[in-house]
mmCIF file of C-alpha atoms in Angstrom:
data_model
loop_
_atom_site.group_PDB
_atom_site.id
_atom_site.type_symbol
_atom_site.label_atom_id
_atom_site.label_comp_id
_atom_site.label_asym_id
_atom_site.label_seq_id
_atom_site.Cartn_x
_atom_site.Cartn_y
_atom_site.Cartn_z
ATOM 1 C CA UNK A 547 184.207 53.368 87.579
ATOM 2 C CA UNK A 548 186.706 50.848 86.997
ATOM 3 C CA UNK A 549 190.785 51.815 86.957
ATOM 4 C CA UNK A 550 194.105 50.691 88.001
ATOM 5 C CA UNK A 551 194.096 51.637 91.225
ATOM 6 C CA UNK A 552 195.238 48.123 92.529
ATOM 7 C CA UNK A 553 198.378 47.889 90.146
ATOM 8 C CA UNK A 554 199.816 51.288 91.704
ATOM 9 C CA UNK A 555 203.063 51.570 93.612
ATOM 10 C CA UNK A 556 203.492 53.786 96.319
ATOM 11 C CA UNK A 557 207.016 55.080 96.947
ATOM 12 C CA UNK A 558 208.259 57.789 99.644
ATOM 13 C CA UNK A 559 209.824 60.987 98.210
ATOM 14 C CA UNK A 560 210.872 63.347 100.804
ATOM 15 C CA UNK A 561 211.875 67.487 100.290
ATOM 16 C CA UNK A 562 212.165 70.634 102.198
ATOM 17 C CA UNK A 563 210.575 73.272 102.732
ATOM 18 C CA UNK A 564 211.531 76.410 100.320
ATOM 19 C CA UNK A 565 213.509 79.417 101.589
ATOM 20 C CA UNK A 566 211.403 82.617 99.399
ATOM 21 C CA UNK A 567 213.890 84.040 96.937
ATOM 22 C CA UNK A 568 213.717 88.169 95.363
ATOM 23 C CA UNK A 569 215.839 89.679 93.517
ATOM 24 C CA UNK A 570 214.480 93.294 95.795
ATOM 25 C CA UNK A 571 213.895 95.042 92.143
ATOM 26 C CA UNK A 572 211.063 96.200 90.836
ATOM 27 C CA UNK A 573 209.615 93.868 88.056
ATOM 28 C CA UNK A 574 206.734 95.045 85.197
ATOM 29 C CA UNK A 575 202.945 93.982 85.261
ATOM 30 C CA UNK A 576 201.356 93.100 81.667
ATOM 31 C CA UNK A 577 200.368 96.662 81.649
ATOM 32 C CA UNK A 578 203.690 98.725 82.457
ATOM 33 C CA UNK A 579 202.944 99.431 85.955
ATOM 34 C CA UNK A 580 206.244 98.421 88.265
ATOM 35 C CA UNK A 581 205.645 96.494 91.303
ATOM 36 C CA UNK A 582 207.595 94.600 94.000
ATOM 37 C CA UNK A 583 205.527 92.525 95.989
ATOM 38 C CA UNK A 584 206.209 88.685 98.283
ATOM 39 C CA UNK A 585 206.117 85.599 95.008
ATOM 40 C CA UNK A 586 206.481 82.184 95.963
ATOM 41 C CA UNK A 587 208.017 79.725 98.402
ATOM 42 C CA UNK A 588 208.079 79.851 102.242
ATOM 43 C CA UNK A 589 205.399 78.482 104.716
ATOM 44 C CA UNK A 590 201.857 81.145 103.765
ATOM 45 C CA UNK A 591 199.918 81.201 107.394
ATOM 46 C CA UNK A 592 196.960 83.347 105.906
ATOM 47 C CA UNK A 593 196.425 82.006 102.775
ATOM 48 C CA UNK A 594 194.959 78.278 101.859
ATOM 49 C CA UNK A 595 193.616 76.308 99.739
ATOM 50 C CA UNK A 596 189.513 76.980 99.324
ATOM 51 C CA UNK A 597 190.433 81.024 99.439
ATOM 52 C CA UNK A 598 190.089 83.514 96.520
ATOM 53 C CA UNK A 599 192.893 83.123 94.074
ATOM 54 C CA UNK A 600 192.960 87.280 93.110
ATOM 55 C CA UNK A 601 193.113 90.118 94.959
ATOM 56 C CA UNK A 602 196.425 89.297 96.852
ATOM 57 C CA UNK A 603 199.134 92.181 97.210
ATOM 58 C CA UNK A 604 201.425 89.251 96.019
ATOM 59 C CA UNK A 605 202.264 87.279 92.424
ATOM 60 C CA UNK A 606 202.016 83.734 91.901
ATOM 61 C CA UNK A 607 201.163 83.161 95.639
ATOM 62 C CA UNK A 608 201.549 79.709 97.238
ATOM 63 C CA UNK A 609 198.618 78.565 99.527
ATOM 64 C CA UNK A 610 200.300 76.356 102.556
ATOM 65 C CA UNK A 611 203.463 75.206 102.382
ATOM 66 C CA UNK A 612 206.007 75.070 99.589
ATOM 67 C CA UNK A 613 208.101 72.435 99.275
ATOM 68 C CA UNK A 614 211.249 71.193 96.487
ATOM 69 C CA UNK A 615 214.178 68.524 97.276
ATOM 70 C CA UNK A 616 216.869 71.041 96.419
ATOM 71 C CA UNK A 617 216.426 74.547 95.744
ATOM 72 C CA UNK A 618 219.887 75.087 94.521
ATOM 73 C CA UNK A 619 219.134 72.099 91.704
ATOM 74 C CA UNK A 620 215.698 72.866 90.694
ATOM 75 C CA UNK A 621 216.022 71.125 87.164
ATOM 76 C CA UNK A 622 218.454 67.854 88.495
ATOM 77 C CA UNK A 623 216.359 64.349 87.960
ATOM 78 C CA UNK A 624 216.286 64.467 91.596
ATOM 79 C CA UNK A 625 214.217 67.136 91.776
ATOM 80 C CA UNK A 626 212.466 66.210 89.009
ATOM 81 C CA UNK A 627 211.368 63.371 90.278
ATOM 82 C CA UNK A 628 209.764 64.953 93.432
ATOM 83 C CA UNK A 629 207.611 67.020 91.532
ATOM 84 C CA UNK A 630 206.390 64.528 89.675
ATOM 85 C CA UNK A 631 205.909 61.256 92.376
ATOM 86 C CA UNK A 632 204.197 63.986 94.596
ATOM 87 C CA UNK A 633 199.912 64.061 93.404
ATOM 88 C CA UNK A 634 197.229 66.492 94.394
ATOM 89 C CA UNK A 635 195.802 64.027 97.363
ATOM 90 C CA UNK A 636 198.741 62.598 98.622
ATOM 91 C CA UNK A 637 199.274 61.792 102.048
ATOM 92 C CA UNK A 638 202.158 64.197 103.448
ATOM 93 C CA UNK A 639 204.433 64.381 107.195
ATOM 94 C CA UNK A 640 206.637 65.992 108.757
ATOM 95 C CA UNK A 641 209.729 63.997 109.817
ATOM 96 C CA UNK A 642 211.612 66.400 111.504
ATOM 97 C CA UNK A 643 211.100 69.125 114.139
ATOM 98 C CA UNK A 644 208.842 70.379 116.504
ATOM 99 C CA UNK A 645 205.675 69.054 113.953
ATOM 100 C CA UNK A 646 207.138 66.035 113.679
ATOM 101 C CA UNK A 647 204.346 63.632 112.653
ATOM 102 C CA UNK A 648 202.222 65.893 111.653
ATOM 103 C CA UNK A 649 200.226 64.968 108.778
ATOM 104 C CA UNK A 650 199.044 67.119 105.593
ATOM 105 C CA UNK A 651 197.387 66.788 101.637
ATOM 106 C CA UNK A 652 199.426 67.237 98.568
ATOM 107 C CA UNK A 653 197.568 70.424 96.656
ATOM 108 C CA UNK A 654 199.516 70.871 93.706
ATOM 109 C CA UNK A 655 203.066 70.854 92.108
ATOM 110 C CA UNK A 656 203.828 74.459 90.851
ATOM 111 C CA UNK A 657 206.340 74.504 87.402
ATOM 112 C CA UNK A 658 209.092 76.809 86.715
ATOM 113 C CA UNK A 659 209.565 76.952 90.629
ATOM 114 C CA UNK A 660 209.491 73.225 90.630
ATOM 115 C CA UNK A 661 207.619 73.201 94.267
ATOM 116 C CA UNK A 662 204.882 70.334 95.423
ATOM 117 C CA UNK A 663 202.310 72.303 97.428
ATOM 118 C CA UNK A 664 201.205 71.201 100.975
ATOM 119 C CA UNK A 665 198.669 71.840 103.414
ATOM 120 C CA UNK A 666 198.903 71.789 106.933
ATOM 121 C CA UNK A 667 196.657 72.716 109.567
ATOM 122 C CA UNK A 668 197.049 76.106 111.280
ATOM 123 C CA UNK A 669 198.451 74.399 114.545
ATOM 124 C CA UNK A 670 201.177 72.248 112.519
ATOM 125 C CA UNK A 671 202.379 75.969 110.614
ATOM 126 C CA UNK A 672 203.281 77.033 114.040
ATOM 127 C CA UNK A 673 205.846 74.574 114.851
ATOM 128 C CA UNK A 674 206.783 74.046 111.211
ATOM 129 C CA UNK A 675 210.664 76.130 110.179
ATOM 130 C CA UNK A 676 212.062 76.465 107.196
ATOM 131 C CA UNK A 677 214.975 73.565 108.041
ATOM 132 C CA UNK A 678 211.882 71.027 108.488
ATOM 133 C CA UNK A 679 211.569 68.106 106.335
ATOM 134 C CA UNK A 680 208.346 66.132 104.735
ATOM 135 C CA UNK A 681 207.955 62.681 103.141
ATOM 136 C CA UNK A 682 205.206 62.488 100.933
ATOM 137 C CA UNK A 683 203.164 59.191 100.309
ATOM 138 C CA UNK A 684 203.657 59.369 96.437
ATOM 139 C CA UNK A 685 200.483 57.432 95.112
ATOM 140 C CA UNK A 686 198.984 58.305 91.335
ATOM 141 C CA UNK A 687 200.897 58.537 88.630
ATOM 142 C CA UNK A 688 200.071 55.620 86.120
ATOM 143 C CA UNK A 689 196.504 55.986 87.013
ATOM 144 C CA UNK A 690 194.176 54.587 83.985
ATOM 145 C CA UNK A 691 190.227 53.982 83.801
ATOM 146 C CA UNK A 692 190.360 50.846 82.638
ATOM 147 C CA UNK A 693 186.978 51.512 80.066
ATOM 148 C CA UNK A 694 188.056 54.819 78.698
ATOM 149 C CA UNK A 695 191.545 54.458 77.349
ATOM 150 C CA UNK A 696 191.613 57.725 75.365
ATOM 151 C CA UNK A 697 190.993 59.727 78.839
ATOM 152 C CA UNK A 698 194.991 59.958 80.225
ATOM 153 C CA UNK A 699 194.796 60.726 84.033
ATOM 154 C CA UNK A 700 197.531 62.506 85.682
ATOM 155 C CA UNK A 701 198.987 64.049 89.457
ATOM 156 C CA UNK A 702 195.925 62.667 91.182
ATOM 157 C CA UNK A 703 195.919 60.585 93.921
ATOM 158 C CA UNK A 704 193.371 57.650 93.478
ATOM 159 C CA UNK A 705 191.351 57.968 96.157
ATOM 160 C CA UNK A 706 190.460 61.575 95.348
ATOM 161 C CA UNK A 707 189.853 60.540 92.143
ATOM 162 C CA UNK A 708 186.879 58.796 93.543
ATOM 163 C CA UNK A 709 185.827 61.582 95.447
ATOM 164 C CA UNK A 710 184.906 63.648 92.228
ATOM 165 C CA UNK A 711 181.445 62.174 91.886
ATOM 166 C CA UNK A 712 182.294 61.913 88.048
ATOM 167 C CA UNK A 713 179.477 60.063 85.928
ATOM 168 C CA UNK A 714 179.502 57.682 83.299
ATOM 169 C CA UNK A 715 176.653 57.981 80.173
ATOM 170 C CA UNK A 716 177.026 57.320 76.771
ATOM 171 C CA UNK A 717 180.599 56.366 76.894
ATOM 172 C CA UNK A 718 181.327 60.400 77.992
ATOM 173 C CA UNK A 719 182.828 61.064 81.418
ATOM 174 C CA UNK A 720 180.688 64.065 83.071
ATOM 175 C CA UNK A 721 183.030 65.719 85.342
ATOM 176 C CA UNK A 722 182.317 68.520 88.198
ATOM 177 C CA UNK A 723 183.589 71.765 87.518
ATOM 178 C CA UNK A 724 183.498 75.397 89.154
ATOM 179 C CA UNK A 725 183.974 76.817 85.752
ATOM 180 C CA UNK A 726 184.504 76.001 82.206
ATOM 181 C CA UNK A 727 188.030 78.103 80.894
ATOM 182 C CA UNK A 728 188.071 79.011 76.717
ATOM 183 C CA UNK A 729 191.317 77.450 75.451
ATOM 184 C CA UNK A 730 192.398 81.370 74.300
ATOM 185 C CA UNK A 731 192.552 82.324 77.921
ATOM 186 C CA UNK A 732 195.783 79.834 78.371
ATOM 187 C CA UNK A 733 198.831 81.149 78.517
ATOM 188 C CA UNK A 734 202.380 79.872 80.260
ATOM 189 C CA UNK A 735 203.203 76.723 80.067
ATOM 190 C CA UNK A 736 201.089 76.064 76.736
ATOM 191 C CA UNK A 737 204.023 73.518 74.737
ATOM 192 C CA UNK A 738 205.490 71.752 78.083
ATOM 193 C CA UNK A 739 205.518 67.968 77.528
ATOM 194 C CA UNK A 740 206.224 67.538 81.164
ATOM 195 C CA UNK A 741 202.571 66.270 82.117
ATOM 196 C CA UNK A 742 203.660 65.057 85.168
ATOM 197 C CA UNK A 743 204.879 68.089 86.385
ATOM 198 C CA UNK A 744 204.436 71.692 87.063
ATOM 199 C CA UNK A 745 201.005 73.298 85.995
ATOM 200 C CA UNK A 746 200.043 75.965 83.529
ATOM 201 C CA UNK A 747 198.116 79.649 83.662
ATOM 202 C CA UNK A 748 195.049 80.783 82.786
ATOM 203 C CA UNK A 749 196.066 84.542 81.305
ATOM 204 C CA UNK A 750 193.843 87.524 83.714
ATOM 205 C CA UNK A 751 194.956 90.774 81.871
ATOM 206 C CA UNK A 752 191.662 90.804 80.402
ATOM 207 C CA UNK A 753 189.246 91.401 83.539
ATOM 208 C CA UNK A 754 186.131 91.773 81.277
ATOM 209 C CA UNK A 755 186.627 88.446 79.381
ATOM 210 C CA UNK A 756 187.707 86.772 83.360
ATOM 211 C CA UNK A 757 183.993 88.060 84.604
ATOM 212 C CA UNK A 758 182.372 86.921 81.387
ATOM 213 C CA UNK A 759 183.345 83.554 81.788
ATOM 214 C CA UNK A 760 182.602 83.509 85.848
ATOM 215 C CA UNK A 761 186.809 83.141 86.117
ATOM 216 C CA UNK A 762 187.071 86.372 88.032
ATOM 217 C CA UNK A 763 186.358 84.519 91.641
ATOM 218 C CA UNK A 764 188.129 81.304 91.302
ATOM 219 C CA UNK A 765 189.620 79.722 94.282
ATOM 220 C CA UNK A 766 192.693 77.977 95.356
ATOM 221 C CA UNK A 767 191.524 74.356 94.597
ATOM 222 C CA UNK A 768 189.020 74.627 92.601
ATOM 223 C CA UNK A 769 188.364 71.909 89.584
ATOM 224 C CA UNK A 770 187.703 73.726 86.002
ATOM 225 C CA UNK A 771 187.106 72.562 82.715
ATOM 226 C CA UNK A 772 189.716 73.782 80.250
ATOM 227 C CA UNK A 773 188.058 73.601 76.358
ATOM 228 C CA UNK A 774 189.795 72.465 73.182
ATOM 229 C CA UNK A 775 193.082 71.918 74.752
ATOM 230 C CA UNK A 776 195.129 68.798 75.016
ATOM 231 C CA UNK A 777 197.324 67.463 77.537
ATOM 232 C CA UNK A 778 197.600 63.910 76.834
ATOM 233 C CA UNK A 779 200.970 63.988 75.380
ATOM 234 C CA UNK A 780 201.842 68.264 75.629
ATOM 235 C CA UNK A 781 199.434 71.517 76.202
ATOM 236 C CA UNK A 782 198.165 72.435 73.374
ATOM 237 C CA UNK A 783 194.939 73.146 71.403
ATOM 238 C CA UNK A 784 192.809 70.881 69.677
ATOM 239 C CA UNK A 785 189.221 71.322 68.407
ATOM 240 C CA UNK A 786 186.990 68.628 70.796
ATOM 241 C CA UNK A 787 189.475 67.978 73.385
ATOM 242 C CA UNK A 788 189.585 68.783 76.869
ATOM 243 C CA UNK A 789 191.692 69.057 80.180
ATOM 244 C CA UNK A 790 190.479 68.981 83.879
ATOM 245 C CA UNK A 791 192.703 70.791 86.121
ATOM 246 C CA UNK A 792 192.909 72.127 89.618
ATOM 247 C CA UNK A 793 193.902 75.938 90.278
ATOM 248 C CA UNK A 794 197.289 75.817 92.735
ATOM 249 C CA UNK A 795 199.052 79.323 92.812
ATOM 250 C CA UNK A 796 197.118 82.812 92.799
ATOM 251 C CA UNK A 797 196.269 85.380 89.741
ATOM 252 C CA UNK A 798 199.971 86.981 88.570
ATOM 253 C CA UNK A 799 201.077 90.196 86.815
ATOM 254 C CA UNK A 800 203.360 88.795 84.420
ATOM 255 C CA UNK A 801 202.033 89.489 80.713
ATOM 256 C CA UNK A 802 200.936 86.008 79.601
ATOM 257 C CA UNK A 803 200.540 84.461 83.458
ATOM 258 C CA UNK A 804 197.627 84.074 86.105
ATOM 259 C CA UNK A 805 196.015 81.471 88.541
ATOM 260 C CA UNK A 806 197.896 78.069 87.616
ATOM 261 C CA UNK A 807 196.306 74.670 86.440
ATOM 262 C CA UNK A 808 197.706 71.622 87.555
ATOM 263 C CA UNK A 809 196.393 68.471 85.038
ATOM 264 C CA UNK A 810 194.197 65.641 86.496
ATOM 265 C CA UNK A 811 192.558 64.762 83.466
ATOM 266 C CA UNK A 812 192.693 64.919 79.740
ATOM 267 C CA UNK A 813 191.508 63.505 76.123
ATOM 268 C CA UNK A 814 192.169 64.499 73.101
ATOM 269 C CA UNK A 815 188.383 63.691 71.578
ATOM 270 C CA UNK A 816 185.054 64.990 73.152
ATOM 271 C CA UNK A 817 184.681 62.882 76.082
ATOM 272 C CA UNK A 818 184.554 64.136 78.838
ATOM 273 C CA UNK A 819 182.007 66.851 79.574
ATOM 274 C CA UNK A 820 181.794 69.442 81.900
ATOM 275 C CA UNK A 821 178.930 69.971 84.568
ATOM 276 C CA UNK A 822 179.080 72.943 86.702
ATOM 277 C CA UNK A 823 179.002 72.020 90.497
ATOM 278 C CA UNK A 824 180.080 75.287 92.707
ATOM 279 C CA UNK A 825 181.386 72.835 95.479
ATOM 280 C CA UNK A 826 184.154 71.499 92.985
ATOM 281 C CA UNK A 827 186.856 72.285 95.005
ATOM 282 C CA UNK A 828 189.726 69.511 96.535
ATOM 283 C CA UNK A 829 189.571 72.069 99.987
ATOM 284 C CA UNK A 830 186.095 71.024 100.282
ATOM 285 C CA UNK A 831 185.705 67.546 98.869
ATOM 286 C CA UNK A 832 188.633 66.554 101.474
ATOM 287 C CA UNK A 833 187.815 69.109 103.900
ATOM 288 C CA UNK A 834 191.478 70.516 103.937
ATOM 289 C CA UNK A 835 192.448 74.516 104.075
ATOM 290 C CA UNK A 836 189.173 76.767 104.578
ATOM 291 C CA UNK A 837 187.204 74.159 104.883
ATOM 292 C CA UNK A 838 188.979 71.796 107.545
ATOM 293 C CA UNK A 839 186.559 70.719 110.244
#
């Protein structure tokens, strides 16, 4: 499969990692039960990529370690700009501490918190604080195949990209999925323009509709199919199209919210096609979180 790869530039971008913020109130699950439970941010020992995104006693849980440039000026260009050089794949270090030189993979970039996602082995979250530092090898974005202009990639670093053991026939891109996700199941995030940034939510308040669809058991990591929706230019719907992401935070309460999608892959016609592969999952293809050797 022929792309870009060689025209790429890869520039440093460097953050910290995020202190976790509460208000300490109670807030309201989509069905009018309070709760008050740990959200996002900090350095998350137990939970990686490659483990079940539900079933948490949290909402809109990290897996590793979350990162953001300034957490006082989450919407400067700055920050921006960190979010969006970082891609799932992404060679990432530690340049200050006790783990400094420690080495770890991009995951995901998480919007609305504005945090890139990181994970470290169990070793290097031991000597990792809060005050630490990490430049990321930002290598990805402008990433074309070369004989399929109407597919727009996005996030990915290259060299996972050719890890995906996507196919070529009949001019259609077959690409390995865990599951295939209806375009009504999408929920936050569904008009962003920012492509390059952030991710998007598959809705869970319907559990029958989640098991129906095999969505009840995804994982941290996992690749999925998302139908009829477009992400070339903005999320939206569109009859043919489709969008590859990769899940990066867990299942949420929030009416309208759930596991989050980070965009690798999109076209606006019917061309690339989904085939189900239960191994679809970046943990495994790069043998990162549950699945480090």
């Amino acid at each position: 499969m022929r792309t870009n790869k060689d025209k790429l530039v890869m520039i440093s971008v460097q953050g910290t990692i995020v202190r976790p913020e509460h208000s300490g109130r109670h807030s309201v699950s989509h069905d009018g039960k309070p709760f008050m439970l740990p959200g996002t941010g900090g350095i998350t020992y137990n939970v990686k990529v490659g483990d079940c995104a539900f079933g948490w006693e949290a909402d809109h849980v990290e897996p590793g370690v979350s990162t953001i440039l300034d957490q006082d000026k989450r919407d400067s260009g700055p920050n921006r700009g960190y979010n969006f050089y970082a891609c799932i794949g992404n060679e990432a270090r530690v340049v200050s501490g006790d783990a400094k030189g420690a080495k770890g993979v991009v995951t995901g970039h998480h919007g609305g918190a504005e945090h890139v996602l990181i994970d470290f082995p169990d070793e290097v979250l031991e000597k990792l604080t809060l005050d630490d530092k990490i430049l990321i090898k930002s290598f990805g974005q402008g990433l074309k195949f070369l004989d399929y202009p109407d597919v727009y990639v996005y996030n990915i670093d290259p060299n996972l990209l050719e890890k995906l053991s996507i196919e070529e026939k009949d001019g259609k891109l077959y690409m390995p999925v865990v599951a295939v996700v209806p375009s009504f199941l999408m929920g936050s995030g569904i008009g962003s323009t920012s492509m390059g940034t952030g991710d998007y939510d598959i809705m869970t308040a319907d559990k029958k509709t989640l098991k129906k669809y095999g969505l009840d058991k995804l994982r941290f990591g996992d690749i999925v199919y998302i139908q009829d929706h477009d992400n070339t230019f903005g999320r939206c719907y569109r009859k043919g199209a489709a969008t590859i992401g990769v899940v990066i935070h867990s299942d949420c309460k929030y009416a309208g919210h759930g596991p989050g999608v980070t965009t690798i892959m999109s076209c606006a016609m019917p061309k690339i096609k989904p085939v189900i592969d239960p191994d679809a999952n970046i943990a495994k293809i790069l043998k990162i979180g549950r699945y480090r050797e």
